[in-house]
Short mmCIF file of C-alpha atoms and ligand atoms in Angstrom, two decimals:
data_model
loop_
_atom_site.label_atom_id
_atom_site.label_comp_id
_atom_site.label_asym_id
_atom_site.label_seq_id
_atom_site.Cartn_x
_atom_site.Cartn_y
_atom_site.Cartn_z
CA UNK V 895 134.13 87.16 95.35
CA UNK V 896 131.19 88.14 97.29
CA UNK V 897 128.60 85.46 98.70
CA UNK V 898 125.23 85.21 97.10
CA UNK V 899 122.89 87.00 99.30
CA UNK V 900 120.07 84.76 100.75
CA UNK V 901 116.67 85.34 99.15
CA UNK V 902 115.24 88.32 100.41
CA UNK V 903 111.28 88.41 100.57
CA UNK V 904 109.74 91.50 99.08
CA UNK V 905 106.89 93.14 100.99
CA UNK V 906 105.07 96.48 99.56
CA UNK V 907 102.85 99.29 101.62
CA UNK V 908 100.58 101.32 99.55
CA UNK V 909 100.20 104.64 102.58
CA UNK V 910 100.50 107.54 104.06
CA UNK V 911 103.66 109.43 104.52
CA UNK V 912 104.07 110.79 108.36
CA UNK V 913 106.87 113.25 108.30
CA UNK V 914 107.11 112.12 111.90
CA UNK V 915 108.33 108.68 111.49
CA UNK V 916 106.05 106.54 114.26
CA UNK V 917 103.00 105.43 111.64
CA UNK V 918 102.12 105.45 107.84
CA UNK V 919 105.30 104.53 105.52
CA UNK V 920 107.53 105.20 107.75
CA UNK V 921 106.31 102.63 110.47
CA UNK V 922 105.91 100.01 107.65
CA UNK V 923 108.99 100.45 106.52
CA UNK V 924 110.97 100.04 109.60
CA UNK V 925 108.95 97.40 110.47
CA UNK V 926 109.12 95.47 107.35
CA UNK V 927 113.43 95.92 107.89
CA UNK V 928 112.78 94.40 111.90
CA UNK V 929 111.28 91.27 110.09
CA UNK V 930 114.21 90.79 107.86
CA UNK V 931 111.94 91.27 104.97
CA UNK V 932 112.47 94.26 101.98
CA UNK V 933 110.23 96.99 102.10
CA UNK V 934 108.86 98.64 99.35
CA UNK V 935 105.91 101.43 98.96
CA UNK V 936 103.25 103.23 97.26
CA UNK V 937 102.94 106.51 98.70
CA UNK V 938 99.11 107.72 98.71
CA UNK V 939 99.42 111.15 100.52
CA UNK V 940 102.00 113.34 102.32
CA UNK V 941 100.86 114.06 105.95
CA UNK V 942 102.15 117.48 107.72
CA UNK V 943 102.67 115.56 110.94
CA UNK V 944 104.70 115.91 114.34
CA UNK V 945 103.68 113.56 117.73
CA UNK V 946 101.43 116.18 118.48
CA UNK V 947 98.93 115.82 115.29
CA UNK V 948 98.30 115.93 111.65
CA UNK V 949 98.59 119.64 109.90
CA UNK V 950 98.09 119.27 106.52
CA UNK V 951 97.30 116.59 104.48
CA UNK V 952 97.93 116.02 100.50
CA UNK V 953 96.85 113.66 98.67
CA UNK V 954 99.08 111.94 95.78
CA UNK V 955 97.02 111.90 92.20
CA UNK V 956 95.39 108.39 91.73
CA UNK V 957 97.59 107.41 88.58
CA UNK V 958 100.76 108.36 90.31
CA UNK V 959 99.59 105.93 93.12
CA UNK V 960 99.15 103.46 90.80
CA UNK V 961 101.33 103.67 88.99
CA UNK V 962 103.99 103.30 92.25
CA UNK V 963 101.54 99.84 92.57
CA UNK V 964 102.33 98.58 89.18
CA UNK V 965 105.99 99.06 88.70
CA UNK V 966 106.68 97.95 91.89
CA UNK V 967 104.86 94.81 91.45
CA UNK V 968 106.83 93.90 88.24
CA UNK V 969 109.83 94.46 88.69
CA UNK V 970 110.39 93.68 92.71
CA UNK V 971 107.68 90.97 92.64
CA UNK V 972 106.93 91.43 96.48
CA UNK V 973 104.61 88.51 98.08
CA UNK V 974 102.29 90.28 100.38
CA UNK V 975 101.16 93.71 100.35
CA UNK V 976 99.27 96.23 102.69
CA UNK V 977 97.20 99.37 102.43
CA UNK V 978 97.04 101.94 105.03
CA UNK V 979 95.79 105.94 104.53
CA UNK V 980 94.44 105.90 101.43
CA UNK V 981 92.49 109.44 102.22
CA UNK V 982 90.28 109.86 99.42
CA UNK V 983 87.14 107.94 97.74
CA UNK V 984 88.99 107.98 94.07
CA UNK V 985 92.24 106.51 95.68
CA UNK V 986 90.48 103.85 97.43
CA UNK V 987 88.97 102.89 93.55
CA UNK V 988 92.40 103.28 92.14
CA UNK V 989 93.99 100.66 94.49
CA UNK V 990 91.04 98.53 94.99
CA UNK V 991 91.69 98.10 91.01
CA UNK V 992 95.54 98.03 90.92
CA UNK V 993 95.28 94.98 93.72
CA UNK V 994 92.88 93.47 91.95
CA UNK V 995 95.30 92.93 88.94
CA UNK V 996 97.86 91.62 90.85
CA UNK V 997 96.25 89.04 93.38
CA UNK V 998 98.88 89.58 96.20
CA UNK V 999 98.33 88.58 100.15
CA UNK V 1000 96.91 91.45 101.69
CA UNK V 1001 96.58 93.03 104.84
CA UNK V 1002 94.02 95.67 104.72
CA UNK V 1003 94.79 98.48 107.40
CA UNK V 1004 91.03 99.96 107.67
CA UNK V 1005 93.05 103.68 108.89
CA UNK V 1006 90.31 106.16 109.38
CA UNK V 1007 91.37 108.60 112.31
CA UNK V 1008 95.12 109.36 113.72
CA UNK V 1009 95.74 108.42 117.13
CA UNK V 1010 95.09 112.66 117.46
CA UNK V 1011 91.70 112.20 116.68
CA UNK V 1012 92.91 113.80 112.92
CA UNK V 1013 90.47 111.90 109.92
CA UNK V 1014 92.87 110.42 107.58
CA UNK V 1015 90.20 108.90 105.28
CA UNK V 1016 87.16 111.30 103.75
CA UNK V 1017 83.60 109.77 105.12
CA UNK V 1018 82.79 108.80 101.22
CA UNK V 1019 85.36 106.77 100.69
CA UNK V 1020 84.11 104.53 103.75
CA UNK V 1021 81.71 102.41 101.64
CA UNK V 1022 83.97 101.89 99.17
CA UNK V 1023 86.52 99.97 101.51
CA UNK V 1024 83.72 98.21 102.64
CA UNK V 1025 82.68 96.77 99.00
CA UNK V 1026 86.07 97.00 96.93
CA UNK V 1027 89.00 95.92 99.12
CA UNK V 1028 86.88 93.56 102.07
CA UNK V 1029 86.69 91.43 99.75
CA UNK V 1030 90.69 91.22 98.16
CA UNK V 1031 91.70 91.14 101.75
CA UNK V 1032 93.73 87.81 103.16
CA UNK V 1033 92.88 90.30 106.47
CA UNK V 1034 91.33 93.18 107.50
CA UNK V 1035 93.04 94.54 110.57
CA UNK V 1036 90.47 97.22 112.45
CA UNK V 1037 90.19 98.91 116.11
CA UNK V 1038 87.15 98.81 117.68
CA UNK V 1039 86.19 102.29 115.84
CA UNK V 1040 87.22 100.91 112.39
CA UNK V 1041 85.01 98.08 113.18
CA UNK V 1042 82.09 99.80 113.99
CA UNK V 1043 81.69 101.94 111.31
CA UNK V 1044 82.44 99.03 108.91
CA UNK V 1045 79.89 96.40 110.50
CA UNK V 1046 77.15 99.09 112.20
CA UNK V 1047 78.09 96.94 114.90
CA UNK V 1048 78.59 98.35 118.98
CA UNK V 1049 81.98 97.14 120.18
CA UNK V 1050 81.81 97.26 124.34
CA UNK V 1051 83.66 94.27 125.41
CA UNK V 1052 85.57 90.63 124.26
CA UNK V 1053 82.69 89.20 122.43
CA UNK V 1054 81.63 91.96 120.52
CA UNK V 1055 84.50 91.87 118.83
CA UNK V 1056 84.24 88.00 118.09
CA UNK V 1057 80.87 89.18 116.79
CA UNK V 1058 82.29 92.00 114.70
CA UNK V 1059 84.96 89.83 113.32
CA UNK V 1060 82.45 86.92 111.97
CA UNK V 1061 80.57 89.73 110.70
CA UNK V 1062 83.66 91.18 108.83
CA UNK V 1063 84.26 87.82 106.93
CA UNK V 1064 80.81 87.10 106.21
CA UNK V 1065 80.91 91.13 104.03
CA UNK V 1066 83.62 89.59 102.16
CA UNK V 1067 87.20 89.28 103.99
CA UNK V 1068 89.10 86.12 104.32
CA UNK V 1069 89.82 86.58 108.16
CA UNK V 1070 90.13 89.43 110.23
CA UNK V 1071 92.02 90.59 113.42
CA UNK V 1072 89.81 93.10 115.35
CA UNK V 1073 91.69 94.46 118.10
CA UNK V 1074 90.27 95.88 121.40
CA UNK V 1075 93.42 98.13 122.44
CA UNK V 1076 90.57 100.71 122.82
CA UNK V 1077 88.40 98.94 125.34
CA UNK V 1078 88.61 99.37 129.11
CA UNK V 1079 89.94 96.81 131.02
CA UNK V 1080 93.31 95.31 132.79
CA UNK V 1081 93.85 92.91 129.83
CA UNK V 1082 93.85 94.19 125.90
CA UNK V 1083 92.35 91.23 123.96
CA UNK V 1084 93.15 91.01 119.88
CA UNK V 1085 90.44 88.34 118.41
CA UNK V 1086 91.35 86.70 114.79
CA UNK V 1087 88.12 84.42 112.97
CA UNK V 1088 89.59 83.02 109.34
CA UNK V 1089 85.86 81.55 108.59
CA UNK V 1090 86.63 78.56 110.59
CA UNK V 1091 89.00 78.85 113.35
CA UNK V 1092 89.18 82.01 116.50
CA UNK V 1093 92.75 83.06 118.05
CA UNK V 1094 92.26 85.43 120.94
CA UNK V 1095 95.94 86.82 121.84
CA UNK V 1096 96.14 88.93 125.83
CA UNK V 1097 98.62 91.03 126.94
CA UNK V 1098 98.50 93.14 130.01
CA UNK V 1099 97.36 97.33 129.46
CA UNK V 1100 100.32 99.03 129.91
CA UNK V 1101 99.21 103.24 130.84
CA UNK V 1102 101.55 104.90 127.98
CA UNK V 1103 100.27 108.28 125.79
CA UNK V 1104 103.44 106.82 123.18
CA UNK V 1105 100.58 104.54 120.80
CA UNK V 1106 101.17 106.20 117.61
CA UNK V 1107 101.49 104.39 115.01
CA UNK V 1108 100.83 100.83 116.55
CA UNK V 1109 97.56 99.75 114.31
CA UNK V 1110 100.10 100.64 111.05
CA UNK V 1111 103.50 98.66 112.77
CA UNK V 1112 101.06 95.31 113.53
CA UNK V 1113 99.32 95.38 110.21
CA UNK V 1114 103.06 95.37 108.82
CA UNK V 1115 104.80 93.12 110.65
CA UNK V 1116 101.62 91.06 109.39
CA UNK V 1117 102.59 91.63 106.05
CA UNK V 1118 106.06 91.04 106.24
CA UNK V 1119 104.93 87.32 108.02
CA UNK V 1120 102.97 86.86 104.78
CA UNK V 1121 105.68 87.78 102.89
CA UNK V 1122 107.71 84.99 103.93
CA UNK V 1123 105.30 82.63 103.46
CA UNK V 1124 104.11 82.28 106.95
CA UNK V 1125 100.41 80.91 107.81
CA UNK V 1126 98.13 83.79 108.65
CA UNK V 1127 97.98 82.99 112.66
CA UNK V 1128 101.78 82.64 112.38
CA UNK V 1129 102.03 86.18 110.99
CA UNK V 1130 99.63 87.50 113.40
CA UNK V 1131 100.92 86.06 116.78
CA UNK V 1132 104.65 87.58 115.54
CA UNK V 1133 103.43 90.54 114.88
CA UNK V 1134 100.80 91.14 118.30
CA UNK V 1135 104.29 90.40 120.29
CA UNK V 1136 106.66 92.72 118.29
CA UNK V 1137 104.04 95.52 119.13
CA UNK V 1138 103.88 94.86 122.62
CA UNK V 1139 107.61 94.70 122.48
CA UNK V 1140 107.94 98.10 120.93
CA UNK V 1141 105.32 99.36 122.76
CA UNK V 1142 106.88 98.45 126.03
CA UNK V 1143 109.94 100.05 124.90
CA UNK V 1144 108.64 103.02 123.55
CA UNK V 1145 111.55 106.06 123.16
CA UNK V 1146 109.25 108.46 124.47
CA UNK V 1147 109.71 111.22 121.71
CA UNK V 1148 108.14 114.05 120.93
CA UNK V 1149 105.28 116.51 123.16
CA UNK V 1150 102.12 114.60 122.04
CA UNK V 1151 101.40 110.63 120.98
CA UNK V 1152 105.46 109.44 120.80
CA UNK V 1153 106.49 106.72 117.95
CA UNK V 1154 106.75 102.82 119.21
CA UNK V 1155 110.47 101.42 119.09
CA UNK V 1156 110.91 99.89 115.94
CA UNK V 1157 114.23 98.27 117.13
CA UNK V 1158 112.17 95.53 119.53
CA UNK V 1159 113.72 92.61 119.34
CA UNK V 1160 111.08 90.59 116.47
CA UNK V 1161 109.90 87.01 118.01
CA UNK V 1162 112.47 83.96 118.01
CA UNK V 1163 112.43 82.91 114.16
CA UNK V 1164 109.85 85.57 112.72
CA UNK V 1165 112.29 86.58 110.84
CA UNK V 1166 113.68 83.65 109.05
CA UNK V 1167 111.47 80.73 107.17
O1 PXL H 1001 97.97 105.03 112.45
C1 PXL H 1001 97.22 105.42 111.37
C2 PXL H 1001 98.00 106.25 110.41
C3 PXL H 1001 98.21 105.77 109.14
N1 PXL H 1001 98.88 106.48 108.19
C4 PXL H 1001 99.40 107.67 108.47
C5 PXL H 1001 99.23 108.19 109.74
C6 PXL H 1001 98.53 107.47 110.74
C7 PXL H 1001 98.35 108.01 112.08
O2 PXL H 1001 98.71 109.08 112.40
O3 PXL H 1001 99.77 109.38 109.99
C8 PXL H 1001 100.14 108.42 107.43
#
């Protein structure tokens, strides 16, 4: 007879699809499987996409998307969810609803612009993450860009984004990460505020063009932490270290932006309870 399997936890990604495997589904996926945790998904668009850039984009019709949402969510019960592309103003009001019903964690990926410089989210749709899914997110993950478009905010340096991320829960999210990857300096910094408590996490710049797909592989490995139940600073400290990890060991693919290594070693016990 075979064993019973341990529990698996169940985590879900409503994105993009990046035919070139660093970001979107692909980079949730993968990282979701790292964590020890099943990954499932809700694919919002199909991206034409190679390290280089992003050469077509099309967008999956809203009731398909949420439809992916709702069966998912019944049968495979997942315990944390996250959004990433989501493209278009309508699909943004089609998930914003579908979460709504079901009340999962969720890590809300604020993707606006590829690591190309490619938009990945239409400038109407902008207030509408801002009102509908700040405030259903457990945490809203943003770079410095992200945040400044969300919060009118400037972001120049470490306590700008401790400013950016108080102003982030006080529009309506539980907590949010901002993360200063994009700043100058020897150090990045990554600030979390959950209404009452900060966590700043450092880790040295490393000088690497392979970055693609890093905001989507920490706001998953996020979401597979919440998926197993662990505390939101839990989740986040994991997850900050498996990117530096992969980013570190980067397999240098591809003639533009290369894909992180998704086969970094996740921190000791992330991936059990
Ligand atoms: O990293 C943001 C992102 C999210 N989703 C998809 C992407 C990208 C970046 O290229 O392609 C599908």
């Amino acid at each position: 007879m075979v064993p019973p399997s341990p529990t698996r936890p169940v985590a879900l990604t409503v994105a993009g699809s990046d035919s070139g495997g660093g970001a979107g589904i692909q980079a949730d996926l993968k990282t979701f499987h790292a964590f020890g945790v099943f990954g499932t998904s809700a694919v919002t668009a199909v991206t034409v996409q190679d390290t280089r850039g992003v050469h077509g984009v099309h967008a999956v019709p809203v009731d398909v998307v949420v439809a992916q949402i709702d069966v998912v969510v019944r049968d495979l019960a997942p315990t944390a969810v996250k959004s990433g592309m989501l493209a278009t103003r309508p699909l943004v009001d089609g998930v914003a609803q579908a979460l709504e019903r079901h009340g999962l964690p969720y890590v809300l990926d604020p993707v606006m612009v590829a690591t190309s410089g490619d938009p990945l989210l239409d400038e109407d749709a902008v207030d509408a993450v801002r009102r509908r899914l700040l405030p259903l997110a457990t945490v809203v993950t943003p770079n410095t860009d992200e945040a400044r478009i969300l919060t009118g905010l400037e972001l120049r340096n470490e306590h700008d984004l401790r400013d950016a991320a108080r102003a982030l829960v006080d529009a309506g999210a539980s907590a949010a990460l901002v993360k200063g990857g994009h700043l100058e300096g020897a150090e990045t910094v990554d600030v979390l505020w959950d209404g009452t408590s900060e966590w700043i996490w450092r880790h040295p710049r490393l000088d690497t063009r392979h970055t693609h797909g890093t905001g989507c592989t920490l706001s998953a490995a996020i979401c597979a932490g919440l998926a197993r139940g662990h505390h939101l600073h839990r989740a986040v400290g994991d997850g900050v270290e498996f990117v530096a990890r992969a980013l570190r060991t980067a397999p240098g693919l591809g003639g533009g932006h290369g894909p992180l290594n998704h086969f970094a070693d996740v921190p000791d016990g992330s991936e059990s309870d």
